[in-house]
Amino acid sequence: MNEERTQTRARLLRALPKIELHVHLQGSVQPQTALELARKNGIELPPCESPQELYAYDTLDAFLAVYSILAEAIVETEDFHRITYEMLGSAAGNGARHVEFFASFCAHPKVPYGRQFDGIRAGMRDALRDYGITSAIIPGINREEGPEAAATYLDQILKYRDDDLIGVGLDYFEAPFPPEPFAPVYERARKAGLRLTAHAGEAGPASFVEASLDQLGVERIDHGYNIVDDAALLERCRDSGILFTCCPSTTTYTTPHKDLRAASHPIRRMNEAGLTLCLNSDDPPMFHTDLANEYLRAVEELGFSAADIERTIYNTIDHAWVDDSTRRTWRSEWQPLISEGIEALRQIDG
């Protein structure tokens, strides 16, 4: 009976209209695609018995090492087209109608920016045609390279900017690299009209969340789990409605919080504290998940209710970086489907 209930719940959650606000393009490469691109482009990947075994790690820095090697295998325009199209196709199959994704252009130092943008944008166009899914690009800044490199990177971002390039994010290994040195880069991005977010509070302390808000002026926090260590900051973020883009499966790989069922798990505590959250897949094949599975894990392991799921979906509509007209259209068109799905979820548990 429990297995049947899980299958029904999974089907309902997959069908719900969704928006994804925290997914990395280079972290969405399917293992078979990674092997094929590496073979085509002459890149040696870590030895593995099967494609799935390629993605094996249990810390953030070990994951990023594989991520960086994988990026070397993505070289040609058609490679960027393929990984973008496959990422968006998978998202659409999980109920996503719109995706705002991080792209690590700096992860490909030997590949001209124009070639990367051409391939990514072609993949976005084809995914819109074939799946009806809209998308937008958020270039990720590698904090490990420092603020001077970030400033040069921003020059390139602005050079290739179009309507589909909507913001910037700060990512890569967080703990030794606080946000404050990147404040001038973020200020310049803000003045150029880009929206702002940052990975903070995943491997770094709660103070990194605070600095991202106060020094970088971000509108969203990616991850943010260590905010549970600072009651005053948590209350401030709850009252201001800052969005936290949470990724349940990722925490079981890159943080000490391996057990999603634990009462102490930060996403559970953040939800119970009333923070504004949404659910995301982050690097789905690399963490052996997909977007719908993150919703299922939130319900079955993190204790999210049907009302919590409904709220997270509307949070993504409210905090997506789109115009108000688009937001109103989504609410109007999706509301009947969301209501029907949420009511069906409620009935599963009586």
Short mmCIF file of N, CA and C in Angstrom, two decimals, residues 74-232:
data_model
loop_
_atom_site.label_atom_id
_atom_site.label_comp_id
_atom_site.label_asym_id
_atom_site.label_seq_id
_atom_site.Cartn_x
_atom_site.Cartn_y
_atom_site.Cartn_z
N ILE A 74 32.98 19.74 -22.85
CA ILE A 74 31.96 20.51 -23.57
C ILE A 74 32.68 21.62 -24.33
N VAL A 75 32.79 21.46 -25.64
CA VAL A 75 33.71 22.31 -26.41
C VAL A 75 33.03 23.04 -27.56
N GLU A 76 32.28 22.31 -28.37
CA GLU A 76 31.75 22.86 -29.61
C GLU A 76 30.35 23.45 -29.42
N THR A 77 29.94 24.27 -30.37
CA THR A 77 28.61 24.88 -30.30
C THR A 77 27.53 23.83 -30.13
N GLU A 78 27.65 22.73 -30.87
CA GLU A 78 26.63 21.67 -30.78
C GLU A 78 26.65 20.98 -29.42
N ASP A 79 27.81 20.98 -28.74
CA ASP A 79 27.86 20.40 -27.39
C ASP A 79 27.01 21.22 -26.43
N PHE A 80 27.15 22.55 -26.50
CA PHE A 80 26.37 23.42 -25.62
C PHE A 80 24.89 23.35 -25.98
N HIS A 81 24.60 23.24 -27.27
CA HIS A 81 23.21 23.06 -27.68
C HIS A 81 22.65 21.78 -27.08
N ARG A 82 23.41 20.69 -27.17
CA ARG A 82 22.91 19.39 -26.70
C ARG A 82 22.63 19.41 -25.20
N ILE A 83 23.57 19.90 -24.40
CA ILE A 83 23.36 19.83 -22.94
C ILE A 83 22.22 20.76 -22.51
N THR A 84 22.05 21.89 -23.20
CA THR A 84 20.96 22.80 -22.86
C THR A 84 19.62 22.18 -23.22
N TYR A 85 19.54 21.64 -24.41
CA TYR A 85 18.30 21.03 -24.88
C TYR A 85 17.92 19.84 -23.99
N GLU A 86 18.89 19.01 -23.63
CA GLU A 86 18.59 17.85 -22.78
C GLU A 86 18.17 18.29 -21.38
N MET A 87 18.83 19.31 -20.82
CA MET A 87 18.44 19.81 -19.50
C MET A 87 17.00 20.30 -19.50
N LEU A 88 16.65 21.11 -20.48
CA LEU A 88 15.30 21.68 -20.53
C LEU A 88 14.26 20.62 -20.86
N GLY A 89 14.62 19.64 -21.68
CA GLY A 89 13.70 18.55 -21.96
C GLY A 89 13.39 17.74 -20.71
N SER A 90 14.42 17.48 -19.91
CA SER A 90 14.21 16.76 -18.65
C SER A 90 13.34 17.57 -17.70
N ALA A 91 13.61 18.87 -17.62
CA ALA A 91 12.80 19.73 -16.74
C ALA A 91 11.34 19.72 -17.18
N ALA A 92 11.10 19.82 -18.49
CA ALA A 92 9.73 19.80 -18.99
C ALA A 92 9.03 18.48 -18.65
N GLY A 93 9.78 17.38 -18.71
CA GLY A 93 9.23 16.08 -18.36
C GLY A 93 8.90 15.95 -16.89
N ASN A 94 9.42 16.87 -16.09
CA ASN A 94 9.14 16.90 -14.65
C ASN A 94 8.11 17.96 -14.28
N GLY A 95 7.44 18.51 -15.27
CA GLY A 95 6.39 19.49 -15.02
C GLY A 95 6.83 20.93 -15.06
N ALA A 96 8.11 21.19 -15.32
CA ALA A 96 8.58 22.58 -15.35
C ALA A 96 8.06 23.29 -16.59
N ARG A 97 7.57 24.50 -16.39
CA ARG A 97 7.11 25.34 -17.50
C ARG A 97 8.12 26.46 -17.80
N HIS A 98 8.97 26.77 -16.81
CA HIS A 98 9.94 27.85 -16.95
C HIS A 98 11.14 27.48 -16.09
N VAL A 99 12.35 27.75 -16.62
CA VAL A 99 13.60 27.44 -15.91
C VAL A 99 14.53 28.63 -15.99
N GLU A 100 15.04 29.06 -14.86
CA GLU A 100 16.11 30.07 -14.81
C GLU A 100 17.36 29.34 -14.34
N PHE A 101 18.30 29.13 -15.25
CA PHE A 101 19.41 28.22 -14.96
C PHE A 101 20.75 28.94 -14.91
N PHE A 102 21.62 28.41 -14.04
CA PHE A 102 22.98 28.90 -13.95
C PHE A 102 23.82 28.28 -15.06
N ALA A 103 24.67 29.09 -15.68
CA ALA A 103 25.60 28.60 -16.68
C ALA A 103 27.00 29.06 -16.29
N SER A 104 27.91 28.10 -16.18
CA SER A 104 29.29 28.41 -15.76
C SER A 104 30.16 28.64 -17.00
N PHE A 105 30.03 29.81 -17.59
CA PHE A 105 30.82 30.13 -18.78
C PHE A 105 32.32 30.10 -18.47
N CYS A 106 32.68 30.47 -17.25
CA CYS A 106 34.09 30.51 -16.88
C CYS A 106 34.67 29.11 -16.70
N ALA A 107 33.83 28.07 -16.71
CA ALA A 107 34.33 26.70 -16.58
C ALA A 107 34.96 26.19 -17.86
N HIS A 108 34.85 26.98 -18.94
CA HIS A 108 35.36 26.57 -20.25
C HIS A 108 36.35 27.63 -20.75
N PRO A 109 37.49 27.77 -20.10
CA PRO A 109 38.41 28.88 -20.43
C PRO A 109 38.95 28.84 -21.86
N LYS A 110 38.94 27.67 -22.48
CA LYS A 110 39.46 27.55 -23.85
C LYS A 110 38.38 27.72 -24.91
N VAL A 111 37.14 27.93 -24.47
CA VAL A 111 36.03 28.04 -25.41
C VAL A 111 35.56 29.50 -25.46
N PRO A 112 35.55 30.13 -26.62
CA PRO A 112 35.09 31.53 -26.70
C PRO A 112 33.67 31.69 -26.16
N TYR A 113 33.44 32.80 -25.49
CA TYR A 113 32.11 33.05 -24.91
C TYR A 113 31.03 33.03 -25.98
N GLY A 114 31.32 33.61 -27.13
CA GLY A 114 30.32 33.66 -28.19
C GLY A 114 29.87 32.28 -28.61
N ARG A 115 30.81 31.34 -28.68
CA ARG A 115 30.44 29.97 -29.05
C ARG A 115 29.54 29.35 -28.00
N GLN A 116 29.85 29.58 -26.73
CA GLN A 116 29.02 29.04 -25.65
C GLN A 116 27.60 29.61 -25.72
N PHE A 117 27.51 30.92 -25.86
CA PHE A 117 26.19 31.56 -25.93
C PHE A 117 25.40 31.08 -27.13
N ASP A 118 26.06 30.94 -28.28
CA ASP A 118 25.36 30.49 -29.48
C ASP A 118 24.75 29.11 -29.26
N GLY A 119 25.52 28.20 -28.69
CA GLY A 119 25.01 26.85 -28.47
C GLY A 119 23.90 26.80 -27.44
N ILE A 120 24.08 27.54 -26.36
CA ILE A 120 23.07 27.54 -25.29
C ILE A 120 21.76 28.15 -25.80
N ARG A 121 21.87 29.26 -26.48
CA ARG A 121 20.65 29.91 -26.97
C ARG A 121 19.93 29.07 -28.02
N ALA A 122 20.68 28.36 -28.84
CA ALA A 122 20.06 27.47 -29.81
C ALA A 122 19.32 26.34 -29.10
N GLY A 123 19.91 25.81 -28.03
CA GLY A 123 19.24 24.78 -27.24
C GLY A 123 17.98 25.30 -26.58
N MET A 124 18.01 26.53 -26.10
CA MET A 124 16.83 27.14 -25.49
C MET A 124 15.71 27.31 -26.52
N ARG A 125 16.07 27.77 -27.70
CA ARG A 125 15.05 27.97 -28.74
C ARG A 125 14.41 26.64 -29.14
N ASP A 126 15.24 25.61 -29.30
CA ASP A 126 14.70 24.32 -29.72
C ASP A 126 13.85 23.69 -28.62
N ALA A 127 14.24 23.89 -27.37
CA ALA A 127 13.44 23.36 -26.26
C ALA A 127 12.09 24.08 -26.17
N LEU A 128 12.08 25.38 -26.43
CA LEU A 128 10.81 26.12 -26.45
C LEU A 128 9.91 25.58 -27.56
N ARG A 129 10.49 25.34 -28.73
CA ARG A 129 9.72 24.82 -29.86
C ARG A 129 9.18 23.43 -29.57
N ASP A 130 10.01 22.55 -29.02
CA ASP A 130 9.63 21.14 -28.88
C ASP A 130 8.88 20.83 -27.58
N TYR A 131 9.17 21.59 -26.52
CA TYR A 131 8.57 21.28 -25.22
C TYR A 131 7.69 22.39 -24.66
N GLY A 132 7.72 23.56 -25.30
CA GLY A 132 6.94 24.68 -24.80
C GLY A 132 7.47 25.27 -23.52
N ILE A 133 8.73 25.03 -23.20
CA ILE A 133 9.31 25.49 -21.94
C ILE A 133 10.12 26.76 -22.18
N THR A 134 9.86 27.80 -21.40
CA THR A 134 10.64 29.03 -21.49
C THR A 134 11.83 28.93 -20.53
N SER A 135 12.85 29.74 -20.79
CA SER A 135 14.06 29.65 -19.96
C SER A 135 14.84 30.94 -20.02
N ALA A 136 15.75 31.10 -19.07
CA ALA A 136 16.60 32.28 -19.01
C ALA A 136 17.92 31.89 -18.38
N ILE A 137 18.96 32.67 -18.71
CA ILE A 137 20.33 32.35 -18.30
C ILE A 137 20.76 33.24 -17.13
N ILE A 138 21.39 32.61 -16.12
CA ILE A 138 22.03 33.33 -15.02
C ILE A 138 23.50 32.90 -15.00
N PRO A 139 24.42 33.67 -15.56
CA PRO A 139 25.82 33.28 -15.50
C PRO A 139 26.30 33.17 -14.05
N GLY A 140 27.01 32.07 -13.76
CA GLY A 140 27.54 31.86 -12.42
C GLY A 140 28.96 32.36 -12.32
N ILE A 141 29.24 33.12 -11.28
CA ILE A 141 30.58 33.64 -11.01
C ILE A 141 31.32 32.64 -10.14
N ASN A 142 32.51 32.25 -10.57
CA ASN A 142 33.34 31.34 -9.78
C ASN A 142 34.06 32.14 -8.71
N ARG A 143 33.55 32.04 -7.48
CA ARG A 143 34.11 32.84 -6.38
C ARG A 143 35.55 32.44 -6.09
N GLU A 144 35.98 31.22 -6.46
CA GLU A 144 37.33 30.77 -6.18
C GLU A 144 38.36 31.57 -6.99
N GLU A 145 37.94 32.16 -8.09
CA GLU A 145 38.87 32.90 -8.95
C GLU A 145 39.07 34.35 -8.50
N GLY A 146 38.27 34.81 -7.54
CA GLY A 146 38.46 36.13 -6.97
C GLY A 146 37.71 37.24 -7.68
N PRO A 147 37.64 38.42 -7.05
CA PRO A 147 36.84 39.53 -7.59
C PRO A 147 37.39 40.14 -8.87
N GLU A 148 38.70 40.14 -9.08
CA GLU A 148 39.24 40.72 -10.32
C GLU A 148 38.81 39.88 -11.52
N ALA A 149 38.91 38.57 -11.39
CA ALA A 149 38.46 37.70 -12.47
C ALA A 149 36.95 37.85 -12.69
N ALA A 150 36.23 38.05 -11.59
CA ALA A 150 34.77 38.23 -11.70
C ALA A 150 34.44 39.50 -12.47
N ALA A 151 35.22 40.55 -12.26
CA ALA A 151 34.98 41.81 -12.97
C ALA A 151 35.21 41.63 -14.47
N THR A 152 36.26 40.91 -14.83
CA THR A 152 36.52 40.63 -16.24
C THR A 152 35.41 39.77 -16.84
N TYR A 153 34.97 38.81 -16.05
CA TYR A 153 33.88 37.91 -16.46
C TYR A 153 32.61 38.71 -16.73
N LEU A 154 32.32 39.67 -15.85
CA LEU A 154 31.13 40.50 -16.05
C LEU A 154 31.21 41.29 -17.35
N ASP A 155 32.41 41.74 -17.72
CA ASP A 155 32.57 42.42 -19.00
C ASP A 155 32.08 41.55 -20.15
N GLN A 156 32.46 40.28 -20.11
CA GLN A 156 32.05 39.35 -21.16
C GLN A 156 30.55 39.08 -21.12
N ILE A 157 30.01 38.94 -19.93
CA ILE A 157 28.57 38.72 -19.78
C ILE A 157 27.79 39.86 -20.41
N LEU A 158 28.20 41.09 -20.11
CA LEU A 158 27.48 42.26 -20.63
C LEU A 158 27.66 42.38 -22.14
N LYS A 159 28.81 41.94 -22.66
CA LYS A 159 29.05 41.99 -24.10
C LYS A 159 28.07 41.10 -24.85
N TYR A 160 27.75 39.95 -24.26
CA TYR A 160 26.88 38.99 -24.94
C TYR A 160 25.47 38.99 -24.36
N ARG A 161 25.14 40.03 -23.65
CA ARG A 161 23.83 40.09 -23.01
C ARG A 161 22.71 40.21 -24.05
N ASP A 162 21.60 39.54 -23.75
CA ASP A 162 20.37 39.64 -24.52
C ASP A 162 19.22 39.56 -23.53
N ASP A 163 17.99 39.57 -24.03
CA ASP A 163 16.85 39.52 -23.11
C ASP A 163 16.79 38.24 -22.30
N ASP A 164 17.43 37.18 -22.80
CA ASP A 164 17.38 35.90 -22.08
C ASP A 164 18.46 35.77 -21.02
N LEU A 165 19.34 36.76 -20.90
CA LEU A 165 20.37 36.77 -19.85
C LEU A 165 19.89 37.75 -18.78
N ILE A 166 19.44 37.21 -17.65
CA ILE A 166 18.65 38.03 -16.72
C ILE A 166 19.35 38.40 -15.42
N GLY A 167 20.46 37.72 -15.08
CA GLY A 167 21.06 38.01 -13.79
C GLY A 167 22.44 37.40 -13.66
N VAL A 168 22.99 37.50 -12.45
CA VAL A 168 24.25 36.83 -12.14
C VAL A 168 24.11 36.14 -10.78
N GLY A 169 24.93 35.09 -10.61
CA GLY A 169 24.97 34.38 -9.34
C GLY A 169 26.40 34.12 -8.92
N LEU A 170 26.60 33.91 -7.63
CA LEU A 170 27.93 33.61 -7.09
C LEU A 170 27.92 32.16 -6.65
N ASP A 171 28.85 31.35 -7.19
CA ASP A 171 28.81 29.94 -6.83
C ASP A 171 30.22 29.35 -6.72
N TYR A 172 30.37 28.06 -6.88
CA TYR A 172 31.56 27.25 -6.62
C TYR A 172 31.78 27.15 -5.10
N PHE A 173 32.98 26.67 -4.69
CA PHE A 173 33.20 26.29 -3.29
C PHE A 173 33.14 27.52 -2.40
N GLU A 174 32.19 27.51 -1.50
CA GLU A 174 31.84 28.72 -0.77
C GLU A 174 32.71 29.01 0.44
N ALA A 175 33.00 28.00 1.25
CA ALA A 175 33.47 28.22 2.62
C ALA A 175 34.64 29.21 2.76
N PRO A 176 35.73 29.09 1.96
CA PRO A 176 36.85 30.03 2.17
C PRO A 176 36.69 31.36 1.44
N PHE A 177 35.57 31.57 0.76
CA PHE A 177 35.44 32.73 -0.13
C PHE A 177 34.18 33.52 0.21
N PRO A 178 34.28 34.46 1.15
CA PRO A 178 33.10 35.23 1.57
C PRO A 178 32.60 36.14 0.46
N PRO A 179 31.37 36.62 0.57
CA PRO A 179 30.78 37.42 -0.50
C PRO A 179 31.32 38.84 -0.63
N GLU A 180 31.75 39.45 0.47
CA GLU A 180 32.03 40.88 0.48
C GLU A 180 32.96 41.37 -0.63
N PRO A 181 34.05 40.67 -0.97
CA PRO A 181 34.93 41.19 -2.02
C PRO A 181 34.27 41.34 -3.39
N PHE A 182 33.12 40.69 -3.57
CA PHE A 182 32.45 40.75 -4.87
C PHE A 182 31.41 41.88 -4.95
N ALA A 183 31.34 42.70 -3.91
CA ALA A 183 30.35 43.77 -3.87
C ALA A 183 30.46 44.74 -5.05
N PRO A 184 31.68 45.18 -5.45
CA PRO A 184 31.76 46.09 -6.60
C PRO A 184 31.25 45.46 -7.90
N VAL A 185 31.52 44.19 -8.10
CA VAL A 185 31.04 43.50 -9.30
C VAL A 185 29.52 43.45 -9.29
N TYR A 186 28.96 43.14 -8.14
CA TYR A 186 27.50 43.06 -8.02
C TYR A 186 26.85 44.43 -8.20
N GLU A 187 27.49 45.44 -7.71
CA GLU A 187 26.95 46.79 -7.88
C GLU A 187 26.93 47.18 -9.37
N ARG A 188 27.97 46.82 -10.08
CA ARG A 188 28.02 47.12 -11.51
C ARG A 188 26.97 46.31 -12.27
N ALA A 189 26.79 45.06 -11.87
CA ALA A 189 25.76 44.22 -12.50
C ALA A 189 24.37 44.80 -12.25
N ARG A 190 24.15 45.26 -11.01
CA ARG A 190 22.84 45.85 -10.67
C ARG A 190 22.58 47.08 -11.51
N LYS A 191 23.57 47.95 -11.65
CA LYS A 191 23.40 49.17 -12.43
C LYS A 191 23.16 48.86 -13.91
N ALA A 192 23.65 47.70 -14.36
CA ALA A 192 23.43 47.28 -15.75
C ALA A 192 22.07 46.65 -15.94
N GLY A 193 21.31 46.52 -14.85
CA GLY A 193 19.95 45.99 -14.95
C GLY A 193 19.83 44.49 -14.73
N LEU A 194 20.91 43.84 -14.29
CA LEU A 194 20.85 42.41 -14.03
C LEU A 194 20.30 42.13 -12.64
N ARG A 195 19.59 41.02 -12.49
CA ARG A 195 19.08 40.58 -11.20
C ARG A 195 20.19 39.82 -10.46
N LEU A 196 20.07 39.72 -9.14
CA LEU A 196 21.19 39.26 -8.33
C LEU A 196 20.81 38.13 -7.39
N THR A 197 21.64 37.10 -7.36
CA THR A 197 21.48 36.01 -6.40
C THR A 197 22.87 35.51 -6.03
N ALA A 198 22.96 34.65 -5.02
CA ALA A 198 24.26 34.10 -4.60
C ALA A 198 24.06 32.80 -3.83
N HIS A 199 24.96 31.85 -4.08
CA HIS A 199 25.04 30.68 -3.22
C HIS A 199 25.63 31.13 -1.89
N ALA A 200 24.93 30.87 -0.82
CA ALA A 200 25.39 31.31 0.49
C ALA A 200 24.79 30.43 1.57
N GLY A 201 25.59 30.14 2.60
CA GLY A 201 25.07 29.37 3.73
C GLY A 201 24.93 27.89 3.45
N GLU A 202 25.57 27.38 2.40
CA GLU A 202 25.59 25.94 2.15
C GLU A 202 26.82 25.34 2.84
N ALA A 203 28.01 25.76 2.40
CA ALA A 203 29.23 25.34 3.08
C ALA A 203 29.76 26.46 3.97
N GLY A 204 29.29 27.69 3.73
CA GLY A 204 29.71 28.82 4.54
C GLY A 204 28.74 29.09 5.67
N PRO A 205 29.11 29.95 6.61
CA PRO A 205 28.27 30.23 7.78
C PRO A 205 27.09 31.13 7.44
N ALA A 206 26.21 31.29 8.43
CA ALA A 206 25.04 32.16 8.26
C ALA A 206 25.46 33.59 7.91
N SER A 207 26.63 34.00 8.38
CA SER A 207 27.09 35.36 8.09
C SER A 207 27.26 35.59 6.59
N PHE A 208 27.50 34.53 5.82
CA PHE A 208 27.62 34.68 4.37
C PHE A 208 26.26 35.00 3.75
N VAL A 209 25.19 34.49 4.34
CA VAL A 209 23.85 34.85 3.90
C VAL A 209 23.61 36.33 4.16
N GLU A 210 23.96 36.77 5.36
CA GLU A 210 23.76 38.17 5.74
C GLU A 210 24.58 39.09 4.83
N ALA A 211 25.82 38.73 4.57
CA ALA A 211 26.68 39.56 3.71
C ALA A 211 26.16 39.59 2.27
N SER A 212 25.61 38.47 1.81
CA SER A 212 25.05 38.45 0.45
C SER A 212 23.88 39.41 0.33
N LEU A 213 23.09 39.50 1.40
CA LEU A 213 21.96 40.44 1.41
C LEU A 213 22.44 41.88 1.52
N ASP A 214 23.34 42.12 2.47
CA ASP A 214 23.70 43.50 2.79
C ASP A 214 24.79 44.08 1.90
N GLN A 215 25.74 43.26 1.50
CA GLN A 215 26.87 43.75 0.70
C GLN A 215 26.67 43.55 -0.80
N LEU A 216 26.02 42.45 -1.17
CA LEU A 216 25.80 42.19 -2.59
C LEU A 216 24.43 42.66 -3.07
N GLY A 217 23.49 42.81 -2.15
CA GLY A 217 22.16 43.26 -2.52
C GLY A 217 21.35 42.23 -3.28
N VAL A 218 21.54 40.95 -2.94
CA VAL A 218 20.85 39.89 -3.68
C VAL A 218 19.35 39.88 -3.38
N GLU A 219 18.60 39.33 -4.33
CA GLU A 219 17.15 39.18 -4.18
C GLU A 219 16.76 37.77 -3.77
N ARG A 220 17.65 36.82 -4.05
CA ARG A 220 17.41 35.42 -3.70
C ARG A 220 18.67 34.86 -3.08
N ILE A 221 18.50 33.85 -2.21
CA ILE A 221 19.63 33.12 -1.64
C ILE A 221 19.54 31.68 -2.12
N ASP A 222 20.62 31.19 -2.71
CA ASP A 222 20.68 29.81 -3.17
C ASP A 222 21.24 28.94 -2.05
N HIS A 223 20.49 27.95 -1.66
CA HIS A 223 20.75 27.06 -0.52
C HIS A 223 20.41 27.78 0.79
N GLY A 224 21.42 28.36 1.46
CA GLY A 224 21.14 29.15 2.66
C GLY A 224 20.91 28.37 3.93
N TYR A 225 21.27 27.09 3.95
CA TYR A 225 20.84 26.23 5.05
C TYR A 225 21.36 26.64 6.43
N ASN A 226 22.55 27.21 6.47
CA ASN A 226 23.12 27.55 7.77
C ASN A 226 22.48 28.77 8.41
N ILE A 227 21.45 29.31 7.76
CA ILE A 227 20.70 30.39 8.39
C ILE A 227 20.03 29.90 9.67
N VAL A 228 19.82 28.61 9.81
CA VAL A 228 19.18 28.09 11.03
C VAL A 228 20.05 28.30 12.25
N ASP A 229 21.33 28.66 12.04
CA ASP A 229 22.22 28.92 13.17
C ASP A 229 22.11 30.34 13.69
N ASP A 230 21.34 31.18 13.03
CA ASP A 230 21.24 32.59 13.41
C ASP A 230 19.76 32.97 13.48
N ALA A 231 19.21 32.94 14.70
CA ALA A 231 17.77 33.15 14.88
C ALA A 231 17.35 34.55 14.42
N ALA A 232 18.17 35.55 14.71
CA ALA A 232 17.80 36.92 14.34
C ALA A 232 17.78 37.09 12.82
#
